[in-house]
GROMACS .gro file of N, CA and C in nm:
model
  402
    1MET      N    1 -11.946   6.601   1.371
    1MET     CA    2 -12.017   6.515   1.465
    1MET      C    3 -11.987   6.371   1.428
    2ILE      N    4 -11.966   6.291   1.528
    2ILE     CA    5 -11.944   6.148   1.509
    2ILE      C    6 -12.065   6.074   1.566
    3ILE      N    7 -12.136   6.002   1.482
    3ILE     CA    8 -12.256   5.929   1.524
    3ILE      C    9 -12.215   5.801   1.595
    4ARG      N   10 -12.284   5.770   1.704
    4ARG     CA   11 -12.257   5.646   1.775
    4ARG      C   12 -12.379   5.555   1.775
    5SER      N   13 -12.485   5.591   1.849
    5SER     CA   14 -12.604   5.506   1.860
    5SER      C   15 -12.724   5.560   1.784
    6GLY      N   16 -12.712   5.677   1.726
    6GLY     CA   17 -12.823   5.737   1.655
    6GLY      C   18 -12.795   5.884   1.630
    7THR      N   19 -12.867   5.942   1.540
    7THR     CA   20 -12.847   6.082   1.507
    7THR      C   21 -12.932   6.170   1.597
    8PRO      N   22 -12.868   6.263   1.671
    8PRO     CA   23 -12.947   6.356   1.752
    8PRO      C   24 -13.032   6.445   1.662
    9VAL      N   25 -13.152   6.476   1.707
    9VAL     CA   26 -13.247   6.556   1.630
    9VAL      C   27 -13.265   6.691   1.699
   10ILE      N   28 -13.268   6.797   1.620
   10ILE     CA   29 -13.290   6.931   1.676
   10ILE      C   30 -13.423   6.930   1.751
   11GLY      N   31 -13.423   6.982   1.873
   11GLY     CA   32 -13.541   6.984   1.958
   11GLY      C   33 -13.550   6.866   2.053
   12GLN      N   34 -13.465   6.767   2.034
   12GLN     CA   35 -13.464   6.649   2.120
   12GLN      C   36 -13.406   6.682   2.257
   13ARG      N   37 -13.460   6.621   2.361
   13ARG     CA   38 -13.407   6.641   2.496
   13ARG      C   39 -13.282   6.555   2.509
   14VAL      N   40 -13.170   6.621   2.542
   14VAL     CA   41 -13.042   6.552   2.550
   14VAL      C   42 -12.965   6.596   2.674
   15GLU      N   43 -12.863   6.519   2.703
   15GLU     CA   44 -12.768   6.549   2.811
   15GLU      C   45 -12.632   6.565   2.744
   16VAL      N   46 -12.557   6.665   2.785
   16VAL     CA   47 -12.425   6.690   2.727
   16VAL      C   48 -12.323   6.695   2.840
   17PHE      N   49 -12.206   6.633   2.815
   17PHE     CA   50 -12.097   6.641   2.911
   17PHE      C   51 -11.964   6.629   2.839
   18VAL      N   52 -11.858   6.678   2.902
   18VAL     CA   53 -11.724   6.666   2.847
   18VAL      C   54 -11.683   6.520   2.852
   19ASN      N   55 -11.642   6.466   2.737
   19ASN     CA   56 -11.594   6.329   2.733
   19ASN      C   57 -11.450   6.329   2.782
   20LEU      N   58 -11.423   6.262   2.892
   20LEU     CA   59 -11.291   6.264   2.954
   20LEU      C   60 -11.187   6.184   2.877
   21HIS      N   61 -11.229   6.102   2.781
   21HIS     CA   62 -11.137   6.020   2.703
   21HIS      C   63 -11.110   6.076   2.565
   22LYS      N   64 -11.190   6.173   2.522
   22LYS     CA   65 -11.174   6.234   2.390
   22LYS      C   66 -11.154   6.384   2.409
   23ASN      N   67 -11.031   6.428   2.406
   23ASN     CA   68 -10.995   6.566   2.437
   23ASN      C   69 -11.072   6.666   2.351
   24GLY      N   70 -11.144   6.759   2.415
   24GLY     CA   71 -11.217   6.863   2.346
   24GLY      C   72 -11.348   6.819   2.284
   25ILE      N   73 -11.395   6.701   2.317
   25ILE     CA   74 -11.518   6.646   2.258
   25ILE      C   75 -11.626   6.634   2.366
   26PHE      N   76 -11.749   6.661   2.325
   26PHE     CA   77 -11.865   6.646   2.414
   26PHE      C   78 -11.945   6.524   2.372
   27SER      N   79 -11.997   6.452   2.470
   27SER     CA   80 -12.088   6.340   2.445
   27SER      C   81 -12.230   6.392   2.450
   28ILE      N   82 -12.314   6.344   2.358
   28ILE     CA   83 -12.455   6.382   2.352
   28ILE      C   84 -12.537   6.258   2.381
   29VAL      N   85 -12.615   6.258   2.491
   29VAL     CA   86 -12.692   6.143   2.536
   29VAL      C   87 -12.841   6.171   2.520
   30ASP      N   88 -12.915   6.073   2.469
   30ASP     CA   89 -13.060   6.084   2.453
   30ASP      C   90 -13.125   6.085   2.591
   31ARG      N   91 -13.204   6.189   2.622
   31ARG     CA   92 -13.275   6.198   2.749
   31ARG      C   93 -13.426   6.202   2.730
   32GLU      N   94 -13.473   6.160   2.613
   32GLU     CA   95 -13.617   6.146   2.592
   32GLU      C   96 -13.664   6.026   2.676
   33PRO      N   97 -13.791   6.024   2.717
   33PRO     CA   98 -13.843   5.909   2.792
   33PRO      C   99 -13.832   5.780   2.708
   34LYS      N  100 -13.816   5.667   2.777
   34LYS     CA  101 -13.804   5.538   2.708
   34LYS      C  102 -13.926   5.508   2.621
   35SER      N  103 -14.042   5.558   2.661
   35SER     CA  104 -14.163   5.534   2.584
   35SER      C  105 -14.161   5.608   2.450
   36LYS      N  106 -14.080   5.714   2.438
   36LYS     CA  107 -14.074   5.793   2.315
   36LYS      C  108 -13.952   5.761   2.229
   37SER      N  109 -13.848   5.703   2.289
   37SER     CA  110 -13.724   5.684   2.215
   37SER      C  111 -13.657   5.550   2.249
   38PRO      N  112 -13.626   5.471   2.148
   38PRO     CA  113 -13.557   5.344   2.173
   38PRO      C  114 -13.411   5.363   2.215
   39THR      N  115 -13.355   5.482   2.193
   39THR     CA  116 -13.216   5.508   2.231
   39THR      C  117 -13.204   5.585   2.362
   40SER      N  118 -13.311   5.593   2.439
   40SER     CA  119 -13.310   5.666   2.565
   40SER      C  120 -13.196   5.619   2.655
   41GLY      N  121 -13.117   5.713   2.705
   41GLY     CA  122 -13.006   5.681   2.795
   41GLY      C  123 -12.877   5.647   2.725
   42ARG      N  124 -12.877   5.638   2.594
   42ARG     CA  125 -12.757   5.602   2.519
   42ARG      C  126 -12.685   5.725   2.465
   43VAL      N  127 -12.552   5.712   2.450
   43VAL     CA  128 -12.475   5.816   2.383
   43VAL      C  129 -12.510   5.810   2.235
   44LEU      N  130 -12.565   5.920   2.185
   44LEU     CA  131 -12.603   5.926   2.044
   44LEU      C  132 -12.486   5.965   1.955
   45ALA      N  133 -12.408   6.062   2.001
   45ALA     CA  134 -12.301   6.114   1.916
   45ALA      C  135 -12.199   6.189   2.000
   46TYR      N  136 -12.089   6.226   1.934
   46TYR     CA  137 -11.984   6.309   1.992
   46TYR      C  138 -11.969   6.431   1.903
   47ALA      N  139 -11.942   6.547   1.963
   47ALA     CA  140 -11.926   6.668   1.883
   47ALA      C  141 -11.831   6.765   1.953
   48GLU      N  142 -11.766   6.849   1.873
   48GLU     CA  143 -11.677   6.952   1.927
   48GLU      C  144 -11.755   7.073   1.977
   49ARG      N  145 -11.875   7.095   1.918
   49ARG     CA  146 -11.958   7.209   1.956
   49ARG      C  147 -12.103   7.164   1.965
   50VAL      N  148 -12.171   7.207   2.072
   50VAL     CA  149 -12.312   7.172   2.093
   50VAL      C  150 -12.383   7.292   2.154
   51GLN      N  151 -12.507   7.319   2.108
   51GLN     CA  152 -12.588   7.425   2.168
   51GLN      C  153 -12.718   7.365   2.220
   52LEU      N  154 -12.755   7.407   2.342
   52LEU     CA  155 -12.879   7.362   2.407
   52LEU      C  156 -12.962   7.482   2.448
   53SER      N  157 -13.094   7.463   2.451
   53SER     CA  158 -13.184   7.564   2.507
   53SER      C  159 -13.247   7.508   2.634
   54ASP      N  160 -13.298   7.595   2.717
   54ASP     CA  161 -13.363   7.557   2.844
   54ASP      C  162 -13.278   7.456   2.920
   55ALA      N  163 -13.153   7.491   2.938
   55ALA     CA  164 -13.054   7.401   2.998
   55ALA      C  165 -13.056   7.405   3.151
   56VAL      N  166 -13.039   7.289   3.211
   56VAL     CA  167 -13.029   7.273   3.356
   56VAL      C  168 -12.900   7.199   3.385
   57PHE      N  169 -12.821   7.250   3.478
   57PHE     CA  170 -12.694   7.189   3.515
   57PHE      C  171 -12.715   7.096   3.634
   58LYS      N  172 -12.663   6.973   3.623
   58LYS     CA  173 -12.686   6.874   3.728
   58LYS      C  174 -12.553   6.813   3.772
   59ILE      N  175 -12.541   6.790   3.903
   59ILE     CA  176 -12.424   6.726   3.961
   59ILE      C  177 -12.470   6.606   4.041
   60ALA      N  178 -12.411   6.490   4.016
   60ALA     CA  179 -12.444   6.367   4.089
   60ALA      C  180 -12.365   6.368   4.220
   61ASP      N  181 -12.434   6.380   4.333
   61ASP     CA  182 -12.368   6.391   4.463
   61ASP      C  183 -12.274   6.275   4.493
   62GLY      N  184 -12.318   6.153   4.468
   62GLY     CA  185 -12.235   6.036   4.497
   62GLY      C  186 -12.106   6.035   4.418
   63LYS      N  187 -12.115   6.065   4.290
   63LYS     CA  188 -11.995   6.068   4.206
   63LYS      C  189 -11.905   6.185   4.245
   64TYR      N  190 -11.965   6.298   4.281
   64TYR     CA  191 -11.887   6.414   4.323
   64TYR      C  192 -11.804   6.379   4.448
   65LYS      N  193 -11.867   6.317   4.545
   65LYS     CA  194 -11.796   6.278   4.668
   65LYS      C  195 -11.686   6.176   4.637
   66TRP      N  196 -11.714   6.083   4.546
   66TRP     CA  197 -11.615   5.981   4.508
   66TRP      C  198 -11.492   6.046   4.447
   67ILE      N  199 -11.512   6.147   4.362
   67ILE     CA  200 -11.401   6.219   4.299
   67ILE      C  201 -11.313   6.284   4.405
   68LEU      N  202 -11.375   6.350   4.504
   68LEU     CA  203 -11.298   6.416   4.609
   68LEU      C  204 -11.222   6.317   4.696
   69GLU      N  205 -11.286   6.204   4.726
   69GLU     CA  206 -11.222   6.103   4.810
   69GLU      C  207 -11.107   6.032   4.739
   70ASN      N  208 -11.124   6.002   4.610
   70ASN     CA  209 -11.026   5.923   4.536
   70ASN      C  210 -10.933   6.005   4.448
   71GLN      N  211 -10.960   6.135   4.434
   71GLN     CA  212 -10.879   6.221   4.348
   71GLN      C  213 -10.861   6.159   4.209
   72CYS      N  214 -10.972   6.113   4.154
   72CYS     CA  215 -10.974   6.046   4.025
   72CYS      C  216 -11.088   6.105   3.941
   73ARG      N  217 -11.064   6.123   3.811
   73ARG     CA  218 -11.165   6.184   3.725
   73ARG      C  219 -11.275   6.084   3.687
   74THR      N  220 -11.396   6.134   3.685
   74THR     CA  221 -11.511   6.063   3.630
   74THR      C  222 -11.618   6.168   3.602
   75VAL      N  223 -11.713   6.135   3.519
   75VAL     CA  224 -11.819   6.232   3.487
   75VAL      C  225 -11.918   6.237   3.603
   76CYS      N  226 -11.933   6.356   3.661
   76CYS     CA  227 -12.029   6.374   3.769
   76CYS      C  228 -12.120   6.493   3.742
   77ALA      N  229 -12.090   6.570   3.637
   77ALA     CA  230 -12.167   6.690   3.606
   77ALA      C  231 -12.211   6.688   3.460
   78VAL      N  232 -12.338   6.720   3.437
   78VAL     CA  233 -12.394   6.721   3.303
   78VAL      C  234 -12.484   6.843   3.286
   79CYS      N  235 -12.520   6.868   3.162
   79CYS     CA  236 -12.616   6.973   3.129
   79CYS      C  237 -12.727   6.908   3.049
   80VAL      N  238 -12.851   6.925   3.093
   80VAL     CA  239 -12.967   6.866   3.025
   80VAL      C  240 -13.049   6.979   2.964
   81GLY      N  241 -13.084   6.961   2.837
   81GLY     CA  242 -13.164   7.063   2.769
   81GLY      C  243 -13.212   7.012   2.634
   82TYR      N  244 -13.253   7.104   2.549
   82TYR     CA  245 -13.306   7.069   2.417
   82TYR      C  246 -13.206   7.109   2.311
   83LEU      N  247 -13.173   7.017   2.224
   83LEU     CA  248 -13.071   7.038   2.123
   83LEU      C  249 -13.112   7.148   2.025
   84VAL      N  250 -13.023   7.245   2.009
   84VAL     CA  251 -13.046   7.357   1.917
   84VAL      C  252 -12.959   7.341   1.793
   85ALA      N  253 -12.831   7.305   1.812
   85ALA     CA  254 -12.738   7.293   1.700
   85ALA      C  255 -12.618   7.209   1.741
   86VAL      N  256 -12.553   7.152   1.640
   86VAL     CA  257 -12.432   7.073   1.660
   86VAL      C  258 -12.328   7.123   1.560
   87ASP      N  259 -12.205   7.140   1.606
   87ASP     CA  260 -12.092   7.181   1.523
   87ASP      C  261 -12.115   7.313   1.449
   88THR      N  262 -12.175   7.411   1.519
   88THR     CA  263 -12.191   7.545   1.462
   88THR      C  264 -12.111   7.643   1.547
   89GLU      N  265 -12.086   7.761   1.491
   89GLU     CA  266 -12.011   7.864   1.562
   89GLU      C  267 -12.094   7.920   1.680
   90CYS      N  268 -12.023   7.970   1.778
   90CYS     CA  269 -12.087   8.030   1.895
   90CYS      C  270 -12.147   8.166   1.858
   91PRO      N  271 -12.275   8.189   1.890
   91PRO     CA  272 -12.335   8.320   1.864
   91PRO      C  273 -12.261   8.428   1.944
   92PRO      N  274 -12.243   8.547   1.888
   92PRO     CA  275 -12.167   8.652   1.956
   92PRO      C  276 -12.226   8.700   2.088
   93ASP      N  277 -12.359   8.683   2.107
   93ASP     CA  278 -12.419   8.728   2.233
   93ASP      C  279 -12.395   8.631   2.348
   94LEU      N  280 -12.345   8.512   2.320
   94LEU     CA  281 -12.310   8.417   2.426
   94LEU      C  282 -12.162   8.437   2.459
   95ASN      N  283 -12.136   8.529   2.550
   95ASN     CA  284 -11.998   8.570   2.577
   95ASN      C  285 -11.954   8.550   2.722
   96GLN      N  286 -12.039   8.489   2.804
   96GLN     CA  287 -12.005   8.463   2.944
   96GLN      C  288 -11.962   8.317   2.958
   97VAL      N  289 -11.840   8.293   3.003
   97VAL     CA  290 -11.788   8.158   3.017
   97VAL      C  291 -11.848   8.090   3.141
   98VAL      N  292 -11.881   7.961   3.126
   98VAL     CA  293 -11.928   7.877   3.238
   98VAL      C  294 -11.839   7.754   3.242
   99THR      N  295 -11.785   7.724   3.360
   99THR     CA  296 -11.697   7.607   3.374
   99THR      C  297 -11.740   7.521   3.491
  100TYR      N  298 -11.682   7.400   3.493
  100TYR     CA  299 -11.704   7.311   3.606
  100TYR      C  300 -11.574   7.238   3.635
  101ASN      N  301 -11.530   7.245   3.759
  101ASN     CA  302 -11.413   7.170   3.805
  101ASN      C  303 -11.443   7.125   3.947
  102PRO      N  304 -11.464   6.995   3.969
  102PRO     CA  305 -11.503   6.948   4.103
  102PRO      C  306 -11.399   6.973   4.210
  103TYR      N  307 -11.273   6.994   4.172
  103TYR     CA  308 -11.168   7.020   4.270
  103TYR      C  309 -11.168   7.165   4.316
  104ARG      N  310 -11.236   7.254   4.241
  104ARG     CA  311 -11.244   7.395   4.278
  104ARG      C  312 -11.376   7.432   4.343
  105ASP      N  313 -11.486   7.377   4.289
  105ASP     CA  314 -11.619   7.415   4.336
  105ASP      C  315 -11.716   7.303   4.304
  106ARG      N  316 -11.821   7.291   4.380
  106ARG     CA  317 -11.921   7.188   4.358
  106ARG      C  318 -12.018   7.225   4.246
  107ASN      N  319 -12.021   7.351   4.206
  107ASN     CA  320 -12.119   7.400   4.110
  107ASN      C  321 -12.055   7.445   3.980
  108PHE      N  322 -12.139   7.456   3.876
  108PHE     CA  323 -12.098   7.525   3.755
  108PHE      C  324 -12.091   7.673   3.792
  109HIS      N  325 -11.992   7.745   3.737
  109HIS     CA  326 -11.977   7.884   3.775
  109HIS      C  327 -11.907   7.965   3.665
  110THR      N  328 -11.919   8.097   3.678
  110THR     CA  329 -11.850   8.190   3.589
  110THR      C  330 -11.713   8.219   3.648
  111PRO      N  331 -11.623   8.282   3.572
  111PRO     CA  332 -11.491   8.316   3.627
  111PRO      C  333 -11.497   8.407   3.751
  112THR      N  334 -11.607   8.483   3.767
  112THR     CA  335 -11.620   8.569   3.884
  112THR      C  336 -11.677   8.494   4.005
  113GLY      N  337 -11.710   8.365   3.988
  113GLY     CA  338 -11.761   8.284   4.098
  113GLY      C  339 -11.912   8.275   4.105
  114GLU      N  340 -11.982   8.341   4.014
  114GLU     CA  341 -12.128   8.335   4.013
  114GLU      C  342 -12.174   8.193   3.977
  115ILE      N  343 -12.258   8.133   4.061
  115ILE     CA  344 -12.308   7.998   4.038
  115ILE      C  345 -12.414   8.001   3.929
  116VAL      N  346 -12.404   7.905   3.836
  116VAL     CA  347 -12.498   7.896   3.725
  116VAL      C  348 -12.571   7.763   3.736
  117GLU      N  349 -12.704   7.769   3.748
  117GLU     CA  350 -12.785   7.647   3.760
  117GLU      C  351 -12.871   7.621   3.637
  118ILE      N  352 -12.908   7.728   3.565
  118ILE     CA  353 -12.990   7.715   3.444
  118ILE      C  354 -12.940   7.815   3.340
  119ALA      N  355 -12.975   7.788   3.214
  119ALA     CA  356 -12.941   7.882   3.106
  119ALA      C  357 -13.046   7.870   2.997
  120LYS      N  358 -13.092   7.982   2.948
  120LYS     CA  359 -13.189   7.982   2.839
  120LYS      C  360 -13.126   7.925   2.712
  121LEU      N  361 -12.999   7.959   2.689
  121LEU     CA  362 -12.925   7.907   2.574
  121LEU      C  363 -12.779   7.893   2.615
  122ILE      N  364 -12.716   7.782   2.580
  122ILE     CA  365 -12.574   7.761   2.610
  122ILE      C  366 -12.507   7.697   2.490
  123HIS      N  367 -12.384   7.741   2.466
  123HIS     CA  368 -12.301   7.687   2.359
  123HIS      C  369 -12.180   7.622   2.425
  124PHE      N  370 -12.155   7.495   2.396
  124PHE     CA  371 -12.039   7.424   2.450
  124PHE      C  372 -11.932   7.414   2.343
  125GLU      N  373 -11.809   7.446   2.385
  125GLU     CA  374 -11.694   7.439   2.294
  125GLU      C  375 -11.567   7.446   2.377
  126SER      N  376 -11.463   7.375   2.338
  126SER     CA  377 -11.333   7.379   2.407
  126SER      C  378 -11.346   7.349   2.557
  127GLN      N  379 -11.427   7.254   2.592
  127GLN     CA  380 -11.448   7.207   2.728
  127GLN      C  381 -11.509   7.309   2.823
  128VAL      N  382 -11.572   7.414   2.770
  128VAL     CA  383 -11.644   7.511   2.852
  128VAL      C  384 -11.777   7.545   2.785
  129GLY      N  385 -11.862   7.614   2.860
  129GLY     CA  386 -11.988   7.661   2.805
  129GLY      C  387 -11.988   7.812   2.794
  130PHE      N  388 -12.072   7.865   2.707
  130PHE     CA  389 -12.088   8.008   2.689
  130PHE      C  390 -12.235   8.042   2.697
  131ILE      N  391 -12.269   8.138   2.785
  131ILE     CA  392 -12.406   8.183   2.801
  131ILE      C  393 -12.410   8.335   2.781
  132ALA      N  394 -12.530   8.390   2.771
  132ALA     CA  395 -12.544   8.535   2.762
  132ALA      C  396 -12.514   8.595   2.900
  133ALA      N  397 -12.436   8.700   2.900
  133ALA     CA  398 -12.402   8.767   3.027
  133ALA      C  399 -12.528   8.825   3.088
  134SER      N  400 -12.538   8.812   3.221
  134SER     CA  401 -12.658   8.861   3.289
  134SER      C  402 -12.645   9.005   3.333
   0.00000   0.00000   0.00000
């Protein structure tokens, strides 16, 4: 893990997304309310592996449309949840791949096309997520 604005704490509400400038690295952003955290909204750290619980997948409509119109990469999709672990191995029960590519689909999805909007536990690694198969 590379610290930037602060050290992420296990149990902290964070946002995770693929960093488009650092190949294979995820950015971890503080999503605690401003009243609880002075680093709210800031990138706390970068990591190759991140695990979240109670995760919700979000897509910014405006940025998504901009990507399609301009055929240019920018972050438009994130996962918000509670930090479980950083730079640890993927648990064996998380074996279902979840990906996001705005040029293929508007949603996060599995290789079979199943749309994924929430996950009890997700492990991010190698620019994809892994959840328990349903």
